[in-house]
PDB file of C-alpha atoms in Angstrom:
ATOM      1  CA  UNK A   7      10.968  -3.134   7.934  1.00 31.00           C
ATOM      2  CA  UNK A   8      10.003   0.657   7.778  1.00 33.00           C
ATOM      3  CA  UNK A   9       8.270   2.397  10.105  1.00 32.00           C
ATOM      4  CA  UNK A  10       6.716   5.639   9.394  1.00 33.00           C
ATOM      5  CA  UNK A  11       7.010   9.190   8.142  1.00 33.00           C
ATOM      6  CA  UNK A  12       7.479  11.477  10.977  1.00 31.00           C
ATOM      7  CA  UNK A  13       4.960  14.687  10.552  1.00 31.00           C
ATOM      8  CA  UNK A  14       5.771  17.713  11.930  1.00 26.00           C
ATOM      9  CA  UNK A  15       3.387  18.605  15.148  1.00 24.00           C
ATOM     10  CA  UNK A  16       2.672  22.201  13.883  1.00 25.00           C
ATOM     11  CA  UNK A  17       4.145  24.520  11.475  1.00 27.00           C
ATOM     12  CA  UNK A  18       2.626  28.119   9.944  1.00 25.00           C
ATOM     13  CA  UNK A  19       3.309  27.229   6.169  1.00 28.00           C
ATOM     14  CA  UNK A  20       3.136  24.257   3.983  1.00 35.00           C
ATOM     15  CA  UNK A  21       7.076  24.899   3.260  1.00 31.00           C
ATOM     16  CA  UNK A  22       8.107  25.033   6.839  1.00 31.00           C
ATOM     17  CA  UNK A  23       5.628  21.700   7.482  1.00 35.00           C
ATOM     18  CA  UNK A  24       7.530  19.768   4.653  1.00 38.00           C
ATOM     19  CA  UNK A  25      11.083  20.326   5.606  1.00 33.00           C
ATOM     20  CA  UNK A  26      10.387  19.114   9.129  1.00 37.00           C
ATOM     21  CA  UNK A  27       9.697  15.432   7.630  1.00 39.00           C
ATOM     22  CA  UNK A  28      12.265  13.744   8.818  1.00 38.00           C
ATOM     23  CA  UNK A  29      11.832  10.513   6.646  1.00 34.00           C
ATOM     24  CA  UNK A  30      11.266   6.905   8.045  1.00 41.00           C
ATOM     25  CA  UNK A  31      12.956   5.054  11.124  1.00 50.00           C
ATOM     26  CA  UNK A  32      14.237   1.544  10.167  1.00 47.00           C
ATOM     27  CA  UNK A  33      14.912  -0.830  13.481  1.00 53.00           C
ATOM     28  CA  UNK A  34      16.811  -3.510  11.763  1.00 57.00           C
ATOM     29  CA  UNK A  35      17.551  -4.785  15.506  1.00 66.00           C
ATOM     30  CA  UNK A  36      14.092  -5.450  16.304  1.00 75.00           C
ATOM     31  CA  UNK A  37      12.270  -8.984  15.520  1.00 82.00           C
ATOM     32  CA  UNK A  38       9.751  -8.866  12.664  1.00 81.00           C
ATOM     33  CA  UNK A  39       6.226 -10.644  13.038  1.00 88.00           C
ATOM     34  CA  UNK A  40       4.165 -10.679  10.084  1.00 90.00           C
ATOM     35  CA  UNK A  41       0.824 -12.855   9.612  1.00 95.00           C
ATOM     36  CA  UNK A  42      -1.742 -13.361   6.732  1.00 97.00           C
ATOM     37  CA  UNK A  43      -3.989 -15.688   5.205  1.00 98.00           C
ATOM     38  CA  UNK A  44      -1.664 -17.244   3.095  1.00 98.00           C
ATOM     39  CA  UNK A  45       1.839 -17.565   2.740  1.00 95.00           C
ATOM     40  CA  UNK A  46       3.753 -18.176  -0.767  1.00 95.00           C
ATOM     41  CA  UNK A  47       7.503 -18.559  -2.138  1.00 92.00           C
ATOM     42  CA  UNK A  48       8.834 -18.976  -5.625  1.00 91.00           C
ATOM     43  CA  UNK A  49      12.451 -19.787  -4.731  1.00 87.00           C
ATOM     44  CA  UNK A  50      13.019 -19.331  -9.048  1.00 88.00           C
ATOM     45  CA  UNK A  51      12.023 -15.883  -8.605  1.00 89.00           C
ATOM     46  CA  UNK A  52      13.178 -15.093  -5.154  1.00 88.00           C
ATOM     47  CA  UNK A  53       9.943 -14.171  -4.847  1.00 91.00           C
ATOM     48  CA  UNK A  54       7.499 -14.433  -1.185  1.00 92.00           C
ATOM     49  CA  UNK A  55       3.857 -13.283  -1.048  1.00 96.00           C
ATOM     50  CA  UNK A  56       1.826 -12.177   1.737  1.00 96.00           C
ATOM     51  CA  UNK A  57      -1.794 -12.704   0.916  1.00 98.00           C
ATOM     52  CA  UNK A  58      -4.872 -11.962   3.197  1.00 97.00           C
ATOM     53  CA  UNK A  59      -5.051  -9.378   6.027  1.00 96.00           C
ATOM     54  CA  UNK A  60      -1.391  -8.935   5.872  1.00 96.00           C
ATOM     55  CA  UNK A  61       0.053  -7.451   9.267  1.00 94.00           C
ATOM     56  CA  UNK A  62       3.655  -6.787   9.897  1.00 90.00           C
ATOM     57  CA  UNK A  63       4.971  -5.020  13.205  1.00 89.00           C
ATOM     58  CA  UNK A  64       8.263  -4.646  14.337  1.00 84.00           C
ATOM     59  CA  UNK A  65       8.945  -2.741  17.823  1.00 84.00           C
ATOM     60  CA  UNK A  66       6.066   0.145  18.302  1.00 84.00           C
ATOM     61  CA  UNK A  67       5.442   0.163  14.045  1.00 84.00           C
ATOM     62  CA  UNK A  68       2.484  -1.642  12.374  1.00 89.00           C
ATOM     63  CA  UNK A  69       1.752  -1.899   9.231  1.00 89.00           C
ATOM     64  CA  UNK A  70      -1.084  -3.813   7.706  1.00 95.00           C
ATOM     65  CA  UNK A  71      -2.296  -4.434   3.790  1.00 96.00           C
ATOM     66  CA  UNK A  72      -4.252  -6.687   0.978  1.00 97.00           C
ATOM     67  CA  UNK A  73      -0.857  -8.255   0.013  1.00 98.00           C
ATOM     68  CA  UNK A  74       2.915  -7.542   0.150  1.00 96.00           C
ATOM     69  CA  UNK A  75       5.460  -9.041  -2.166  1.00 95.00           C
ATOM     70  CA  UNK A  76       8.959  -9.407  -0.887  1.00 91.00           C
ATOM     71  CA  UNK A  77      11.477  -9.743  -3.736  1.00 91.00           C
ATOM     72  CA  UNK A  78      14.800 -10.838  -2.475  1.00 88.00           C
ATOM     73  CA  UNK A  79      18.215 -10.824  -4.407  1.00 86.00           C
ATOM     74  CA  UNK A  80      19.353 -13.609  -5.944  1.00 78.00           C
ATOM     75  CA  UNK A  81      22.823 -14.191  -4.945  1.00 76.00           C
ATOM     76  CA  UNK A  82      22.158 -16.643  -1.771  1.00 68.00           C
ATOM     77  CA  UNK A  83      19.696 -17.395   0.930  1.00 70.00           C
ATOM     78  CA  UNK A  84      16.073 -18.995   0.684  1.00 71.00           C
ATOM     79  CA  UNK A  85      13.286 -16.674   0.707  1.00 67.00           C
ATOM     80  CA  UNK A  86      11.128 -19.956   2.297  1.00 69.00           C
ATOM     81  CA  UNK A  87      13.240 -19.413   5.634  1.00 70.00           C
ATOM     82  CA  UNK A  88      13.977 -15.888   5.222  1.00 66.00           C
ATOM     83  CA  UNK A  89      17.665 -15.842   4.869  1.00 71.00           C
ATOM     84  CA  UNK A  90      18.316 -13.866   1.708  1.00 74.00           C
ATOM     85  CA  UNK A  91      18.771 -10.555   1.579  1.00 82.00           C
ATOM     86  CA  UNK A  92      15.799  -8.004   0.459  1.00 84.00           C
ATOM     87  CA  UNK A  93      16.137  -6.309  -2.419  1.00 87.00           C
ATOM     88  CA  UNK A  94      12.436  -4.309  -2.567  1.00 89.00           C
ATOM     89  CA  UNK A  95       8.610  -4.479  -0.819  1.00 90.00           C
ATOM     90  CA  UNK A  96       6.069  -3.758  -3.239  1.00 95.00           C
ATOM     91  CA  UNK A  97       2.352  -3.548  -0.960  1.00 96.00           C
ATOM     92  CA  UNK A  98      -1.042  -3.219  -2.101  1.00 96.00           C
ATOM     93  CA  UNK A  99      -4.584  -3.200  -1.489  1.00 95.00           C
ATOM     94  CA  UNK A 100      -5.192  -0.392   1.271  1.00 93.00           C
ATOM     95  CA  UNK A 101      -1.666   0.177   3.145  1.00 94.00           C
ATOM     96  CA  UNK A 102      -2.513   1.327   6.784  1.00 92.00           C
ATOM     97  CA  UNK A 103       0.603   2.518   8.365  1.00 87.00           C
ATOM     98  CA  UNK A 104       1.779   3.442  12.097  1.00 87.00           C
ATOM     99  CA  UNK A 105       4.155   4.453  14.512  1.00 82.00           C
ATOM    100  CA  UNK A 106       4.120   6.008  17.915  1.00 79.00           C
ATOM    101  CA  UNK A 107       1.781   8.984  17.074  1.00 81.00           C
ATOM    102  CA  UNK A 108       2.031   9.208  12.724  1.00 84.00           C
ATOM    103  CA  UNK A 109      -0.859   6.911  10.771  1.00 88.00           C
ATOM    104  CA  UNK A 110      -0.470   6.715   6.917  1.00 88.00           C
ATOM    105  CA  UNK A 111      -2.618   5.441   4.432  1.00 93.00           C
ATOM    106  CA  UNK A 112      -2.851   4.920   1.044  1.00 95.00           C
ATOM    107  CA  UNK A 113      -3.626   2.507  -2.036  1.00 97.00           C
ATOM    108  CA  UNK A 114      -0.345   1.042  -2.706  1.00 96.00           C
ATOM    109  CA  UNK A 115       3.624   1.335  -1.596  1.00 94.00           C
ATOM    110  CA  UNK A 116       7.409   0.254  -2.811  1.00 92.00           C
ATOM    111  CA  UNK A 117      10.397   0.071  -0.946  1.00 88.00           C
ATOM    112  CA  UNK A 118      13.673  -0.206  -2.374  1.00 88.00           C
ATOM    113  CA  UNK A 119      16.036  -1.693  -0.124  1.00 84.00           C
ATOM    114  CA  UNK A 120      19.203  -0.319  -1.532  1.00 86.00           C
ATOM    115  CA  UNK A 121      18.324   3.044  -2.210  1.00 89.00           C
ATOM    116  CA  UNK A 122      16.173   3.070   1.404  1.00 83.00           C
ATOM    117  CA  UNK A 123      13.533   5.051  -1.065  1.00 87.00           C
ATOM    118  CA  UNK A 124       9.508   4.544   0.321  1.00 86.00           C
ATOM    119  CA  UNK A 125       6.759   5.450  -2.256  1.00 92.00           C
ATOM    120  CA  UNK A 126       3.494   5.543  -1.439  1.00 92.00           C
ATOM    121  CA  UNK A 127       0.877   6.151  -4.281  1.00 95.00           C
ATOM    122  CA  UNK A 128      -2.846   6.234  -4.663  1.00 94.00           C
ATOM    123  CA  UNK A 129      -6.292   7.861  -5.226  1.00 93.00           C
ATOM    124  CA  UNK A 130      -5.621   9.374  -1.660  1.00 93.00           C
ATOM    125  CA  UNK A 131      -2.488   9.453   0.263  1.00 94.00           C
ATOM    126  CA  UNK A 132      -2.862  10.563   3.926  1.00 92.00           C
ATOM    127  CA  UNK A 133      -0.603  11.578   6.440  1.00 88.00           C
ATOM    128  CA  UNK A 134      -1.986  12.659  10.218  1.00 88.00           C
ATOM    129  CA  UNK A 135       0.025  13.480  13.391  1.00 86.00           C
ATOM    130  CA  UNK A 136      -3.282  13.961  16.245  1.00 87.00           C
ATOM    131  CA  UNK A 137      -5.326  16.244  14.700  1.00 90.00           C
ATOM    132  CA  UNK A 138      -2.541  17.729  11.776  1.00 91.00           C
ATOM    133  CA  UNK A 139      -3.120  15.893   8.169  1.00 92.00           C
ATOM    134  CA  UNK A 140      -1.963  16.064   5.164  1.00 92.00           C
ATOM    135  CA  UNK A 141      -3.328  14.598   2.287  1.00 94.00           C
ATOM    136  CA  UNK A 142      -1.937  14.487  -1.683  1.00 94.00           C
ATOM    137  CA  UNK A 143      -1.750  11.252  -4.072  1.00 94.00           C
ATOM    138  CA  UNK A 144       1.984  10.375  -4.218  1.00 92.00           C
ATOM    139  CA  UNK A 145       4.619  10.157  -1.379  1.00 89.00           C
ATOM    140  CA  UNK A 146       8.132   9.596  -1.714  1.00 89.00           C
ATOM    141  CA  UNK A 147      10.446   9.741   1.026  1.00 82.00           C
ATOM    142  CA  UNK A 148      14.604   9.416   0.738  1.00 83.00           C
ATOM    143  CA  UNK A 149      15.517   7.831   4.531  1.00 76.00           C
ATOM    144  CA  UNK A 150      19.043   8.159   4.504  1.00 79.00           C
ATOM    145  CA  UNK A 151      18.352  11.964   4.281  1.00 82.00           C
ATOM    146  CA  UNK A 152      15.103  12.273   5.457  1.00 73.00           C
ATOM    147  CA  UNK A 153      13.762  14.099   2.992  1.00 82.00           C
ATOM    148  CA  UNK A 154       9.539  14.285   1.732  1.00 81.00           C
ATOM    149  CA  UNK A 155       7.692  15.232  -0.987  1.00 88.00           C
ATOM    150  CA  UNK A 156       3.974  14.660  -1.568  1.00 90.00           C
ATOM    151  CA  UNK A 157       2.817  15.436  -4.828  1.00 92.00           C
ATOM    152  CA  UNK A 158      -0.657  16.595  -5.620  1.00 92.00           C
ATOM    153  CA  UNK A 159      -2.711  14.115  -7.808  1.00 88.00           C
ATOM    154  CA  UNK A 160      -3.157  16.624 -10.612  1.00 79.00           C
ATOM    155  CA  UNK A 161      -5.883  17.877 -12.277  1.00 65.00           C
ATOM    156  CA  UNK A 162      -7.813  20.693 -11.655  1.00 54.00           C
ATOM    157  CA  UNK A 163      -9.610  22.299  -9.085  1.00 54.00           C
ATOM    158  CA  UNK A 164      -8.928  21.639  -5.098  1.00 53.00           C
ATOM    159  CA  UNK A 165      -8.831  17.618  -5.820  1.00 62.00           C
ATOM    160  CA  UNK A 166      -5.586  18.408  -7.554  1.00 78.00           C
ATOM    161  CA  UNK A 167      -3.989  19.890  -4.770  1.00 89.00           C
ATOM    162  CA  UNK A 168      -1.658  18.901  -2.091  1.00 92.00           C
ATOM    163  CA  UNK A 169      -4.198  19.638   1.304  1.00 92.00           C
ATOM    164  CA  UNK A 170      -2.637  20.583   4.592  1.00 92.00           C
ATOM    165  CA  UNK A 171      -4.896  20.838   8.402  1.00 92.00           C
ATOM    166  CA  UNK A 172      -2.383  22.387  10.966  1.00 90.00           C
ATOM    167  CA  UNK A 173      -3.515  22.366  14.452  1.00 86.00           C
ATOM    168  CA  UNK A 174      -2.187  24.856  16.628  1.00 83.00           C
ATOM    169  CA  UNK A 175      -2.406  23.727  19.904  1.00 73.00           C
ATOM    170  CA  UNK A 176      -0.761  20.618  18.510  1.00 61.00           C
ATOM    171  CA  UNK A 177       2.247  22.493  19.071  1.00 60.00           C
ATOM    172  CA  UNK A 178       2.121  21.849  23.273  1.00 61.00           C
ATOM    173  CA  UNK A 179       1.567  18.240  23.237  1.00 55.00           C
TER     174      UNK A 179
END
């Protein structure tokens, strides 16, 4: 599974701030345990579904959700035991997300498997490190080269802004 964006502890501009996301960790040596309320596979569509208070942590990374879809590929393996390979994650209904020290949140999320591309959409996407946030309405983040972007969620006026709270003395923890 993915763990989460790592946000830079302090930076003096929004520039600096955004190279220093690193992307997302994966631990694909770590056990996954994931619960909900219900529990569904269409073996047809290589298709499993997460509904209900959906939490998923692997190693020190939790994340928890409405409902998470797990399409897997189609060329071998049963989704009911969890044998075939992933091909994509697609979560919804209020994504909490969080490693060691980085929480993100936001309305919906896809992962691609092949591409190791996270998206993270909604009215309100937030990223926070202690007290450093950042806040914007899309995410997308490219893990095999850890690189960010957060895109503003249009419009006009500060709502249509990417918004960035830089602590200072963040910098000596």
């Amino acid at each position: 599974m993915a763990a989460l964006l790592v946000l830079s502890a302090a930076g003096t501009s929004a520039l600096a701030q955004t190279e220093r996301m690193t992307g997302l960790k994966l631990s694909g040596d770590q056990p996954i345990q994931i619960e909900s309320d219900r529990f569904e596979v269409d073996e047809n569509q290589s298709l499993a579904t997460f509904t209900g208070n959906v939490s998923v942590v692997q190693g020190e990374t939790v994340m928890k959700a409405g409902r998470m879809k797990v399409f897997y590929k189609s060329d071998g393996g049963s989704a009911t035991t969890g044998s075939a390979d992933i091909d994509r994650l697609e979560v919804e209904g209020g994504i909490y997300v969080k490693s060691e020290t980085q929480v993100a949140t936001g309305d919906r999320g896809t992962f691609d498997m092949d591409t190791e591309v996270l998206v993270m959409s909604g009215d309100e996407v937030v990223l926070s490190e202690g007290d450093n946030v950042i806040t914007g309405c899309k995410l997308t983040v490219q893990m095999r080269n850890g690189q960010a972007r957060l895109d503003s969620c249009g419009g006009s006026g500060a709502g249509g802004r990417v918004k960035m709270l830089l602590t200072p003395e963040s910098r000596n923890r």
